[in-house]
Amino acid sequence: MATTFSSDGADLMQQMVTPVGVGRRPPTVGLEEYYELDRTIAFVLDNNFTKVALQFPDELLSDSATIAAKMEEMTGSEMYILGDTSYGSCCVDEVAAEHVNAEAVVHYGPACLSPCCKLPVLHVFGRQLLDVMRCAEVFQELHPDHQAHVIVLSDVTYSHAIDNLASQLHPIYPNVIFSQVDMKEALSSAQPDSGLVYQFGRHFTVDEQHGLANYCMFYVGSEGPELTNFMLSWNQCPFSSFNPKTGEGRWETLDVNRALRRRLYLVERARDAQVVGIVVGTLGVANYLSVLEHLQGIVHQAGKRAYTLAVGKPSPAKLANFLEVDIFILVACPQNSLLDSSDFYRPLVTPYEMEMACNPARTWTGRYITDFCCLLPGASKYIPIPDKISDSDSQPDISLITGEMRSTCLHSALDSEPTSGAAVICRSHIQTVAQISPAASFLESRSWRGLEQKLGQTAVTKSVPGRRGVAIAYEDESGR
């Protein structure tokens, strides 16, 4: 019998084997072209790097040894292959690179394009095949109005073919905008424009009078976390997509409103929580330490207790060890932060959802934020927590889930310990007032609290022979 936290292995035996070609380098595309060896070699030589980490996703590891050997031969530098990443493969694994004292990282395959904080990074997305003519045909089928305002987004592995697609559609669709993958040189040379949208490593300029909310989005790529992130972030725009692997296009039927209702339900769960676990889901994205400090501050001011957890890749089995935690905050890149927490013992929320639960000044505006950098001081979406709230807002609130009353008062950031999550008790015989934390009270209620020494309470006995054999058949189990 299998449960959420243990398995009898039946799911592995019934698991479908992934076809070899999915996500791999197309056999018709050579190594030099697919991995852009000329650009990569120039990156190493121009910067005089002597140790470089080459990070590959699982589906491209079969080419890693060949690429590393070619790179060492052409540059004379030491190359180290990074396989199993510390967190998501879309993020640059600076932790593993620092283990070998690498001076730079070359990241291969799909990427979330989150900014890094320590090492210089070169992204090589790979050149997956795209049938531009078929993609243009599908676009025209989905958007028959030639005056339609459409923004074309793409998976980074197909970004090399976007210019060819633009040459096919621009003569027919004058109002179509093609997003470009973030290049520092292009952004630094661009003139400031109020219609410029810069998000998720992409930038494009919209007609300010028409408004971004009145555009349709056309995504080139397979269904996955990137498309879901786009649809939640730009939830006011209808989405269509073209899957290059199947050659088919469709209007996306994801019920965005239903997905948002699910996320708002998690916000309500976060308001009820007294003990919060902040799960570190990345060590390479810039400003992750600032976000951890920011979350600890708002959780403290909301009268809750926070514990920071570094467990690597989150899994139900790992987080189930922290039974006293009511809810977890996952600090990760936008693509990895939207985990389905239905299999977890406690739900996982994003930093934005936790801030909605703790910051009375932040209200739901219809715009969902998956990039935690937008919540920091100085960012465009930053909203400070007020020092105090009005008398009308400070009235006790009723939980929509438990029906219990909860306080909405804020605590000063200078307070050493929050008090709303603590219980004030009066001991009968000495009339002493004490405070206990939710975590301590949870531990007190557990029937087993770990090994206890019980010094002086256990009789001393001589050692005796134990059982012999293996677990399937000990020597004293003759009847088996």
Short mmCIF file of C-alpha atoms in Angstrom, two decimals:
data_model
loop_
_atom_site.label_atom_id
_atom_site.label_comp_id
_atom_site.label_asym_id
_atom_site.label_seq_id
_atom_site.Cartn_x
_atom_site.Cartn_y
_atom_site.Cartn_z
CA MET A 1 0.00 0.00 0.00
CA ALA A 2 1.42 3.36 -1.02
CA THR A 3 0.84 6.67 0.74
CA THR A 4 1.95 10.23 0.14
CA PHE A 5 5.08 9.76 2.23
CA SER A 6 6.00 6.16 1.38
CA SER A 7 5.71 3.94 -1.67
CA ASP A 8 5.60 0.23 -2.41
CA GLY A 9 7.31 0.80 -5.76
CA ALA A 10 4.23 0.12 -7.90
CA ASP A 11 4.25 3.65 -9.32
CA LEU A 12 7.81 3.20 -10.55
CA MET A 13 7.01 -0.10 -12.25
CA GLN A 14 4.01 1.46 -14.00
CA GLN A 15 5.82 4.67 -14.95
CA MET A 16 5.88 5.43 -18.65
CA VAL A 17 9.35 5.64 -20.18
CA THR A 18 10.09 9.04 -21.71
CA PRO A 19 10.94 8.82 -25.43
CA VAL A 20 14.61 9.36 -26.17
CA GLY A 21 14.05 12.30 -28.46
CA VAL A 22 12.05 14.47 -26.06
CA GLY A 23 14.18 17.37 -24.79
CA ARG A 24 17.35 16.03 -26.39
CA ARG A 25 19.48 17.50 -29.14
CA PRO A 26 17.87 16.84 -32.52
CA PRO A 27 20.00 14.33 -34.43
CA THR A 28 20.00 16.58 -37.50
CA VAL A 29 21.64 19.44 -35.58
CA GLY A 30 25.41 19.20 -35.03
CA LEU A 31 27.13 19.72 -31.70
CA GLU A 32 28.85 22.94 -32.78
CA GLU A 33 25.61 24.53 -33.89
CA TYR A 34 23.36 23.30 -31.10
CA TYR A 35 25.73 24.19 -28.25
CA GLU A 36 27.11 27.34 -29.94
CA LEU A 37 30.70 26.31 -29.36
CA ASP A 38 32.19 29.36 -31.09
CA ARG A 39 30.34 31.78 -28.79
CA THR A 40 31.13 29.70 -25.72
CA ILE A 41 34.84 29.46 -26.55
CA ALA A 42 34.98 33.22 -27.13
CA PHE A 43 33.30 33.77 -23.73
CA VAL A 44 36.02 31.75 -21.97
CA LEU A 45 38.99 33.18 -23.90
CA ASP A 46 37.91 36.82 -23.82
CA ASN A 47 37.56 36.73 -20.03
CA ASN A 48 40.65 34.56 -19.37
CA PHE A 49 38.73 32.01 -17.32
CA THR A 50 40.81 29.04 -16.17
CA LYS A 51 38.06 27.03 -14.45
CA VAL A 52 34.57 26.88 -15.94
CA ALA A 53 31.54 24.86 -14.80
CA LEU A 54 29.32 23.45 -17.54
CA GLN A 55 25.79 22.90 -16.23
CA PHE A 56 23.65 20.43 -18.20
CA PRO A 57 20.04 19.33 -17.65
CA ASP A 58 19.38 15.59 -17.45
CA GLU A 59 18.25 15.29 -21.06
CA LEU A 60 21.52 16.77 -22.40
CA LEU A 61 23.99 14.96 -20.14
CA SER A 62 24.77 12.44 -22.89
CA ASP A 63 26.62 15.20 -24.78
CA SER A 64 28.35 16.70 -21.73
CA ALA A 65 31.63 14.73 -21.89
CA THR A 66 32.09 15.49 -25.59
CA ILE A 67 31.40 19.20 -25.10
CA ALA A 68 33.73 19.43 -22.10
CA ALA A 69 36.54 17.73 -24.02
CA LYS A 70 36.13 20.08 -26.99
CA MET A 71 36.06 23.10 -24.70
CA GLU A 72 39.24 22.05 -22.90
CA GLU A 73 40.98 21.39 -26.20
CA MET A 74 40.06 24.77 -27.69
CA THR A 75 40.52 26.95 -24.58
CA GLY A 76 43.12 25.18 -22.46
CA SER A 77 40.94 25.77 -19.40
CA GLU A 78 39.61 23.22 -16.95
CA MET A 79 35.99 22.23 -17.50
CA TYR A 80 33.76 20.72 -14.79
CA ILE A 81 30.41 19.10 -15.61
CA LEU A 82 27.49 19.88 -13.29
CA GLY A 83 24.81 17.22 -13.55
CA ASP A 84 22.30 16.77 -10.73
CA THR A 85 21.59 20.35 -9.66
CA SER A 86 20.96 21.48 -6.09
CA TYR A 87 17.53 22.87 -7.01
CA GLY A 88 15.75 23.30 -10.35
CA SER A 89 17.74 22.75 -13.55
CA CYS A 90 16.42 26.03 -14.95
CA CYS A 91 18.43 27.96 -12.33
CA VAL A 92 22.19 28.44 -12.39
CA ASP A 93 23.75 26.19 -9.74
CA GLU A 94 26.33 28.54 -8.27
CA VAL A 95 26.69 26.37 -5.16
CA ALA A 96 27.97 23.37 -7.11
CA ALA A 97 30.19 25.63 -9.21
CA GLU A 98 31.81 27.07 -6.09
CA HIS A 99 32.72 23.56 -4.91
CA VAL A 100 35.32 23.43 -7.70
CA ASN A 101 36.21 27.15 -7.41
CA ALA A 102 34.82 27.81 -10.88
CA GLU A 103 35.24 31.34 -12.21
CA ALA A 104 32.19 31.20 -14.49
CA VAL A 105 29.23 29.00 -15.42
CA VAL A 106 27.94 28.01 -18.84
CA HIS A 107 24.29 27.03 -18.44
CA TYR A 108 22.87 24.76 -21.14
CA GLY A 109 19.22 24.10 -21.95
CA PRO A 110 15.98 25.75 -20.77
CA ALA A 111 16.48 28.57 -18.27
CA CYS A 112 14.30 30.79 -16.11
CA LEU A 113 16.75 33.67 -16.73
CA SER A 114 16.70 34.72 -13.09
CA PRO A 115 19.60 37.08 -12.34
CA CYS A 116 22.57 35.55 -10.52
CA CYS A 117 24.51 37.14 -7.70
CA LYS A 118 28.09 35.79 -7.73
CA LEU A 119 29.49 34.27 -10.92
CA PRO A 120 29.36 35.43 -14.54
CA VAL A 121 26.99 33.23 -16.56
CA LEU A 122 26.64 32.44 -20.24
CA HIS A 123 23.31 30.92 -21.31
CA VAL A 124 23.28 28.47 -24.19
CA PHE A 125 19.66 27.52 -24.71
CA GLY A 126 20.14 25.00 -27.47
CA ARG A 127 18.54 25.24 -30.89
CA GLN A 128 15.44 23.10 -30.89
CA LEU A 129 13.84 22.71 -34.30
CA LEU A 130 10.89 24.97 -35.10
CA ASP A 131 8.76 24.69 -38.25
CA VAL A 132 8.38 28.42 -38.86
CA MET A 133 5.94 28.01 -41.77
CA ARG A 134 3.65 25.75 -39.76
CA CYS A 135 3.85 28.09 -36.76
CA ALA A 136 2.84 31.03 -38.99
CA GLU A 137 -0.10 29.03 -40.36
CA VAL A 138 -1.34 28.21 -36.86
CA PHE A 139 -0.99 31.85 -35.83
CA GLN A 140 -3.20 32.91 -38.74
CA GLU A 141 -5.78 30.26 -37.89
CA LEU A 142 -5.98 31.40 -34.28
CA HIS A 143 -5.87 35.13 -35.11
CA PRO A 144 -7.79 35.71 -38.37
CA ASP A 145 -8.02 39.48 -37.71
CA HIS A 146 -4.94 41.02 -39.33
CA GLN A 147 -5.25 44.09 -37.10
CA ALA A 148 -5.10 42.05 -33.90
CA HIS A 149 -2.74 43.20 -31.17
CA VAL A 150 -0.71 40.14 -30.19
CA ILE A 151 2.50 39.62 -28.22
CA VAL A 152 4.56 36.58 -29.22
CA LEU A 153 6.39 34.84 -26.39
CA SER A 154 8.55 31.77 -26.74
CA ASP A 155 10.42 29.13 -24.83
CA VAL A 156 14.09 30.10 -24.78
CA THR A 157 15.02 26.99 -26.79
CA TYR A 158 13.07 28.41 -29.75
CA SER A 159 14.21 32.01 -29.39
CA HIS A 160 16.74 31.56 -32.22
CA ALA A 161 13.87 31.20 -34.73
CA ILE A 162 11.72 34.14 -33.58
CA ASP A 163 13.27 36.55 -36.08
CA ASN A 164 12.33 34.20 -38.94
CA LEU A 165 8.79 33.99 -37.58
CA ALA A 166 8.63 37.77 -37.37
CA SER A 167 9.62 38.09 -41.03
CA GLN A 168 6.68 35.83 -41.94
CA LEU A 169 4.05 37.61 -39.84
CA HIS A 170 5.00 41.29 -39.82
CA PRO A 171 3.92 41.98 -43.43
CA ILE A 172 0.47 40.59 -42.57
CA TYR A 173 0.09 41.63 -38.93
CA PRO A 174 1.40 45.17 -38.33
CA ASN A 175 0.39 45.17 -34.64
CA VAL A 176 2.17 41.98 -33.61
CA ILE A 177 5.00 42.40 -31.09
CA PHE A 178 7.79 39.85 -30.67
CA SER A 179 9.45 39.59 -27.28
CA GLN A 180 13.21 39.29 -27.13
CA VAL A 181 15.28 37.34 -24.65
CA ASP A 182 17.00 39.71 -22.24
CA MET A 183 20.38 40.85 -23.54
CA LYS A 184 22.24 43.33 -21.35
CA GLU A 185 23.73 45.10 -24.35
CA ALA A 186 20.31 45.63 -25.93
CA LEU A 187 18.75 46.90 -22.72
CA SER A 188 21.59 49.24 -21.89
CA SER A 189 21.46 50.83 -25.32
CA ALA A 190 17.68 51.14 -25.41
CA GLN A 191 16.08 54.50 -24.71
CA PRO A 192 13.75 54.76 -21.69
CA ASP A 193 10.20 54.02 -22.79
CA SER A 194 7.10 54.01 -20.65
CA GLY A 195 5.68 51.20 -22.81
CA LEU A 196 8.66 48.90 -22.17
CA VAL A 197 7.81 45.66 -20.36
CA TYR A 198 10.80 43.88 -18.83
CA GLN A 199 9.94 40.68 -17.01
CA PHE A 200 11.07 37.04 -16.75
CA GLY A 201 14.22 37.69 -18.77
CA ARG A 202 12.26 39.09 -21.72
CA HIS A 203 11.44 42.55 -22.91
CA PHE A 204 9.01 44.05 -25.40
CA THR A 205 7.40 47.42 -26.00
CA VAL A 206 3.62 47.78 -26.16
CA ASP A 207 1.44 50.58 -27.41
CA GLU A 208 0.85 52.64 -24.29
CA GLN A 209 -2.51 53.89 -25.51
CA HIS A 210 -3.74 50.38 -26.32
CA GLY A 211 -2.60 48.97 -22.97
CA LEU A 212 -1.03 45.63 -22.15
CA ALA A 213 -4.35 44.24 -20.86
CA ASN A 214 -5.85 44.54 -24.35
CA TYR A 215 -3.20 42.38 -26.02
CA CYS A 216 -3.43 38.65 -26.73
CA MET A 217 -0.48 36.40 -25.97
CA PHE A 218 0.84 33.75 -28.39
CA TYR A 219 3.29 31.30 -26.82
CA VAL A 220 5.70 29.15 -28.83
CA GLY A 221 6.61 26.11 -26.76
CA SER A 222 5.28 23.11 -24.91
CA GLU A 223 2.93 23.21 -21.97
CA GLY A 224 4.83 23.54 -18.70
CA PRO A 225 5.62 25.73 -15.66
CA GLU A 226 6.85 28.61 -17.83
CA LEU A 227 3.52 28.92 -19.64
CA THR A 228 1.64 28.66 -16.34
CA ASN A 229 3.80 31.41 -14.88
CA PHE A 230 3.07 33.66 -17.87
CA MET A 231 -0.68 33.02 -17.68
CA LEU A 232 -0.91 33.83 -13.97
CA SER A 233 1.31 36.91 -14.23
CA TRP A 234 -0.53 38.32 -17.26
CA ASN A 235 -3.91 36.88 -16.31
CA GLN A 236 -5.80 39.74 -17.97
CA CYS A 237 -4.63 38.59 -21.42
CA PRO A 238 -6.06 35.62 -23.36
CA PHE A 239 -3.41 33.05 -24.29
CA SER A 240 -2.93 30.83 -27.31
CA SER A 241 0.01 28.54 -27.99
CA PHE A 242 1.83 26.51 -30.63
CA ASN A 243 3.49 23.24 -29.63
CA PRO A 244 6.49 22.68 -31.94
CA LYS A 245 6.70 19.00 -30.99
CA THR A 246 3.17 18.21 -32.22
CA GLY A 247 2.77 21.02 -34.75
CA GLU A 248 -0.62 21.92 -33.25
CA GLY A 249 -1.95 25.18 -31.86
CA ARG A 250 -4.79 25.96 -29.49
CA TRP A 251 -6.38 28.54 -27.25
CA GLU A 252 -5.26 27.78 -23.72
CA THR A 253 -8.12 26.49 -21.61
CA LEU A 254 -6.47 26.81 -18.20
CA ASP A 255 -9.08 28.31 -15.91
CA VAL A 256 -7.00 31.22 -14.68
CA ASN A 257 -9.75 32.40 -12.36
CA ARG A 258 -9.96 28.96 -10.78
CA ALA A 259 -6.18 28.86 -10.38
CA LEU A 260 -6.21 32.29 -8.78
CA ARG A 261 -9.02 31.25 -6.43
CA ARG A 262 -6.84 28.35 -5.35
CA ARG A 263 -3.95 30.73 -4.68
CA LEU A 264 -6.23 33.10 -2.72
CA TYR A 265 -7.39 30.13 -0.64
CA LEU A 266 -3.75 29.55 0.25
CA VAL A 267 -3.51 33.20 1.32
CA GLU A 268 -6.34 32.54 3.76
CA ARG A 269 -4.48 29.48 5.06
CA ALA A 270 -1.42 31.69 5.55
CA ARG A 271 -3.46 34.14 7.62
CA ASP A 272 -4.51 31.31 9.93
CA ALA A 273 -0.99 29.95 10.33
CA GLN A 274 0.94 30.58 13.54
CA VAL A 275 4.17 28.73 12.72
CA VAL A 276 5.69 29.42 9.29
CA GLY A 277 8.50 27.55 7.58
CA ILE A 278 10.54 29.54 5.03
CA VAL A 279 11.92 26.96 2.59
CA VAL A 280 15.06 28.04 0.74
CA GLY A 281 14.44 26.89 -2.82
CA THR A 282 17.38 28.65 -4.45
CA LEU A 283 20.89 29.73 -3.55
CA GLY A 284 21.77 31.27 -6.89
CA VAL A 285 19.06 33.82 -7.68
CA ALA A 286 20.08 37.35 -6.82
CA ASN A 287 18.57 38.92 -3.69
CA TYR A 288 17.39 35.63 -2.21
CA LEU A 289 18.99 36.55 1.13
CA SER A 290 17.21 39.90 1.10
CA VAL A 291 13.90 38.14 0.47
CA LEU A 292 14.52 35.74 3.36
CA GLU A 293 15.17 38.69 5.68
CA HIS A 294 12.12 40.51 4.31
CA LEU A 295 9.87 37.49 4.89
CA GLN A 296 11.18 36.96 8.40
CA GLY A 297 10.37 40.59 9.15
CA ILE A 298 6.79 40.58 7.88
CA VAL A 299 6.05 37.22 9.52
CA HIS A 300 7.38 38.57 12.83
CA GLN A 301 5.32 41.77 12.54
CA ALA A 302 2.22 39.68 11.85
CA GLY A 303 2.71 37.90 15.18
CA LYS A 304 3.81 34.58 13.73
CA ARG A 305 6.94 32.54 14.26
CA ALA A 306 9.23 31.77 11.34
CA TYR A 307 11.79 29.02 10.88
CA THR A 308 14.16 28.98 7.91
CA LEU A 309 14.63 25.54 6.33
CA ALA A 310 17.27 24.50 3.78
CA VAL A 311 16.31 21.04 2.54
CA GLY A 312 17.43 21.08 -1.09
CA LYS A 313 14.70 20.19 -3.56
CA PRO A 314 11.40 20.25 -1.61
CA SER A 315 9.47 16.99 -1.44
CA PRO A 316 6.47 15.81 0.62
CA ALA A 317 8.65 13.39 2.59
CA LYS A 318 11.16 16.08 3.57
CA LEU A 319 8.66 18.71 4.66
CA ALA A 320 6.49 16.15 6.49
CA ASN A 321 9.23 15.99 9.12
CA PHE A 322 8.21 19.47 10.35
CA LEU A 323 4.77 18.68 11.75
CA GLU A 324 4.62 21.79 13.91
CA VAL A 325 4.80 24.08 10.85
CA ASP A 326 1.39 25.26 9.65
CA ILE A 327 2.45 26.54 6.24
CA PHE A 328 5.60 26.79 4.15
CA ILE A 329 6.87 29.67 2.02
CA LEU A 330 8.89 28.53 -0.98
CA VAL A 331 11.57 31.03 -2.01
CA ALA A 332 12.46 30.00 -5.55
CA CYS A 333 12.56 31.30 -9.11
CA PRO A 334 9.20 32.14 -10.75
CA GLN A 335 9.01 28.80 -12.56
CA ASN A 336 9.70 26.65 -9.49
CA SER A 337 7.69 28.63 -6.94
CA LEU A 338 4.26 27.54 -8.20
CA LEU A 339 4.38 23.99 -6.84
CA ASP A 340 1.21 21.96 -6.58
CA SER A 341 1.04 21.40 -2.82
CA SER A 342 -1.80 18.88 -2.92
CA ASP A 343 0.65 16.04 -2.15
CA PHE A 344 2.27 17.90 0.74
CA TYR A 345 1.25 17.55 4.38
CA ARG A 346 1.13 21.35 4.68
CA PRO A 347 0.54 23.80 1.81
CA LEU A 348 3.30 25.82 0.13
CA VAL A 349 2.78 29.47 -0.75
CA THR A 350 4.83 32.04 -2.62
CA PRO A 351 6.42 35.12 -0.98
CA TYR A 352 3.75 37.28 -2.63
CA GLU A 353 0.94 35.23 -1.10
CA MET A 354 2.54 35.39 2.35
CA GLU A 355 2.89 39.14 2.07
CA MET A 356 -0.79 39.43 1.17
CA ALA A 357 -1.56 37.50 4.34
CA CYS A 358 0.72 39.56 6.62
CA ASN A 359 0.74 43.06 5.11
CA PRO A 360 -2.62 44.85 5.55
CA ALA A 361 -1.50 47.54 3.10
CA ARG A 362 -1.23 45.01 0.24
CA THR A 363 -4.59 44.10 -1.28
CA TRP A 364 -5.55 41.99 -4.26
CA THR A 365 -5.40 44.10 -7.43
CA GLY A 366 -5.78 41.35 -10.02
CA ARG A 367 -2.04 41.27 -10.75
CA TYR A 368 -0.26 38.15 -9.53
CA ILE A 369 3.46 38.43 -8.72
CA THR A 370 5.74 35.39 -9.01
CA ASP A 371 9.09 37.22 -9.02
CA PHE A 372 10.03 37.81 -5.37
CA CYS A 373 12.45 40.59 -6.32
CA CYS A 374 9.44 42.81 -7.05
CA LEU A 375 8.52 42.73 -3.36
CA LEU A 376 11.78 44.17 -2.04
CA PRO A 377 12.30 47.83 -1.03
CA GLY A 378 13.01 49.95 -4.09
CA ALA A 379 11.19 47.59 -6.47
CA SER A 380 8.16 48.63 -8.49
CA LYS A 381 5.69 46.46 -6.51
CA TYR A 382 7.08 47.14 -3.03
CA ILE A 383 4.51 48.18 -0.40
CA PRO A 384 5.83 48.83 3.13
CA ILE A 385 3.99 47.49 6.16
CA PRO A 386 2.36 50.38 8.06
CA ASP A 387 3.54 51.14 11.57
CA LYS A 388 -0.02 50.83 12.80
CA ILE A 389 -3.40 50.15 11.29
CA SER A 390 -6.62 52.08 11.63
CA ASP A 391 -9.12 51.28 14.38
CA SER A 392 -11.57 49.85 11.86
CA ASP A 393 -8.98 47.46 10.44
CA SER A 394 -7.67 46.44 13.84
CA GLN A 395 -10.91 44.69 14.80
CA PRO A 396 -10.68 40.89 15.16
CA ASP A 397 -11.10 39.03 11.91
CA ILE A 398 -13.00 35.78 11.31
CA SER A 399 -11.20 33.00 9.46
CA LEU A 400 -13.05 31.83 6.36
CA ILE A 401 -11.63 28.31 6.83
CA THR A 402 -11.85 27.54 10.54
CA GLY A 403 -14.50 30.08 11.54
CA GLU A 404 -12.35 31.13 14.48
CA MET A 405 -11.54 34.69 15.46
CA ARG A 406 -8.04 35.97 14.78
CA SER A 407 -6.30 39.22 15.63
CA THR A 408 -5.12 41.66 12.97
CA CYS A 409 -2.82 43.76 15.15
CA LEU A 410 0.75 44.40 14.03
CA HIS A 411 3.87 44.10 16.13
CA SER A 412 6.84 46.40 16.07
CA ALA A 413 9.85 45.25 14.11
CA LEU A 414 11.94 46.03 17.20
CA ASP A 415 10.13 43.47 19.37
CA SER A 416 12.37 40.53 20.13
CA GLU A 417 9.57 37.95 20.15
CA PRO A 418 6.09 37.94 18.67
CA THR A 419 3.27 37.51 21.13
CA SER A 420 0.15 36.72 19.11
CA GLY A 421 1.39 33.21 18.45
CA ALA A 422 2.09 32.63 22.15
CA ALA A 423 -0.37 31.49 24.77
CA VAL A 424 -0.52 33.30 28.09
CA ILE A 425 -1.23 30.80 30.87
CA CYS A 426 -1.66 31.16 34.61
CA ARG A 427 -0.34 28.35 36.75
CA SER A 428 -2.82 27.69 39.52
CA HIS A 429 -0.69 27.06 42.58
CA ILE A 430 1.89 29.81 42.18
CA GLN A 431 -0.06 32.21 39.94
CA THR A 432 2.85 32.67 37.56
CA VAL A 433 2.30 34.08 34.09
CA ALA A 434 4.27 32.37 31.35
CA GLN A 435 4.42 32.39 27.57
CA ILE A 436 4.80 29.34 25.38
CA SER A 437 5.34 29.31 21.66
CA PRO A 438 3.13 27.34 19.22
CA ALA A 439 6.07 25.10 18.36
CA ALA A 440 6.72 24.35 22.03
CA SER A 441 3.06 23.62 22.72
CA PHE A 442 2.97 21.29 19.73
CA LEU A 443 5.99 19.42 21.04
CA GLU A 444 4.32 19.18 24.45
CA SER A 445 1.26 17.54 22.90
CA ARG A 446 3.23 14.85 21.06
CA SER A 447 3.21 11.36 22.54
CA TRP A 448 6.82 10.73 21.47
CA ARG A 449 9.36 13.53 21.72
CA GLY A 450 12.54 11.72 20.82
CA LEU A 451 14.98 9.64 22.82
CA GLU A 452 15.13 10.46 26.51
CA GLN A 453 18.18 9.67 28.61
CA LYS A 454 16.34 9.07 31.91
CA LEU A 455 19.61 9.20 33.83
CA GLY A 456 19.50 7.13 37.01
CA GLN A 457 16.06 5.72 36.21
CA THR A 458 17.07 2.73 34.08
CA ALA A 459 18.52 -0.43 35.57
CA VAL A 460 21.94 -1.52 34.31
CA THR A 461 21.86 -4.90 32.52
CA LYS A 462 24.47 -7.08 30.91
CA SER A 463 24.69 -7.22 27.15
CA VAL A 464 23.14 -10.30 25.53
CA PRO A 465 23.51 -11.79 22.04
CA GLY A 466 21.21 -10.27 19.47
CA ARG A 467 19.41 -11.78 16.51
CA ARG A 468 21.42 -13.17 13.62
CA GLY A 469 20.63 -13.33 9.95
CA VAL A 470 18.92 -10.97 7.54
CA ALA A 471 15.62 -9.19 7.90
CA ILE A 472 13.81 -11.56 5.56
CA ALA A 473 14.79 -14.64 7.60
CA TYR A 474 16.46 -14.49 11.02
CA GLU A 475 17.92 -17.70 12.43
CA ASP A 476 15.30 -17.91 15.20
CA GLU A 477 12.44 -17.67 12.71
CA SER A 478 12.43 -21.26 11.52
CA GLY A 479 8.74 -21.21 10.66
CA ARG A 480 9.14 -18.70 7.80
#
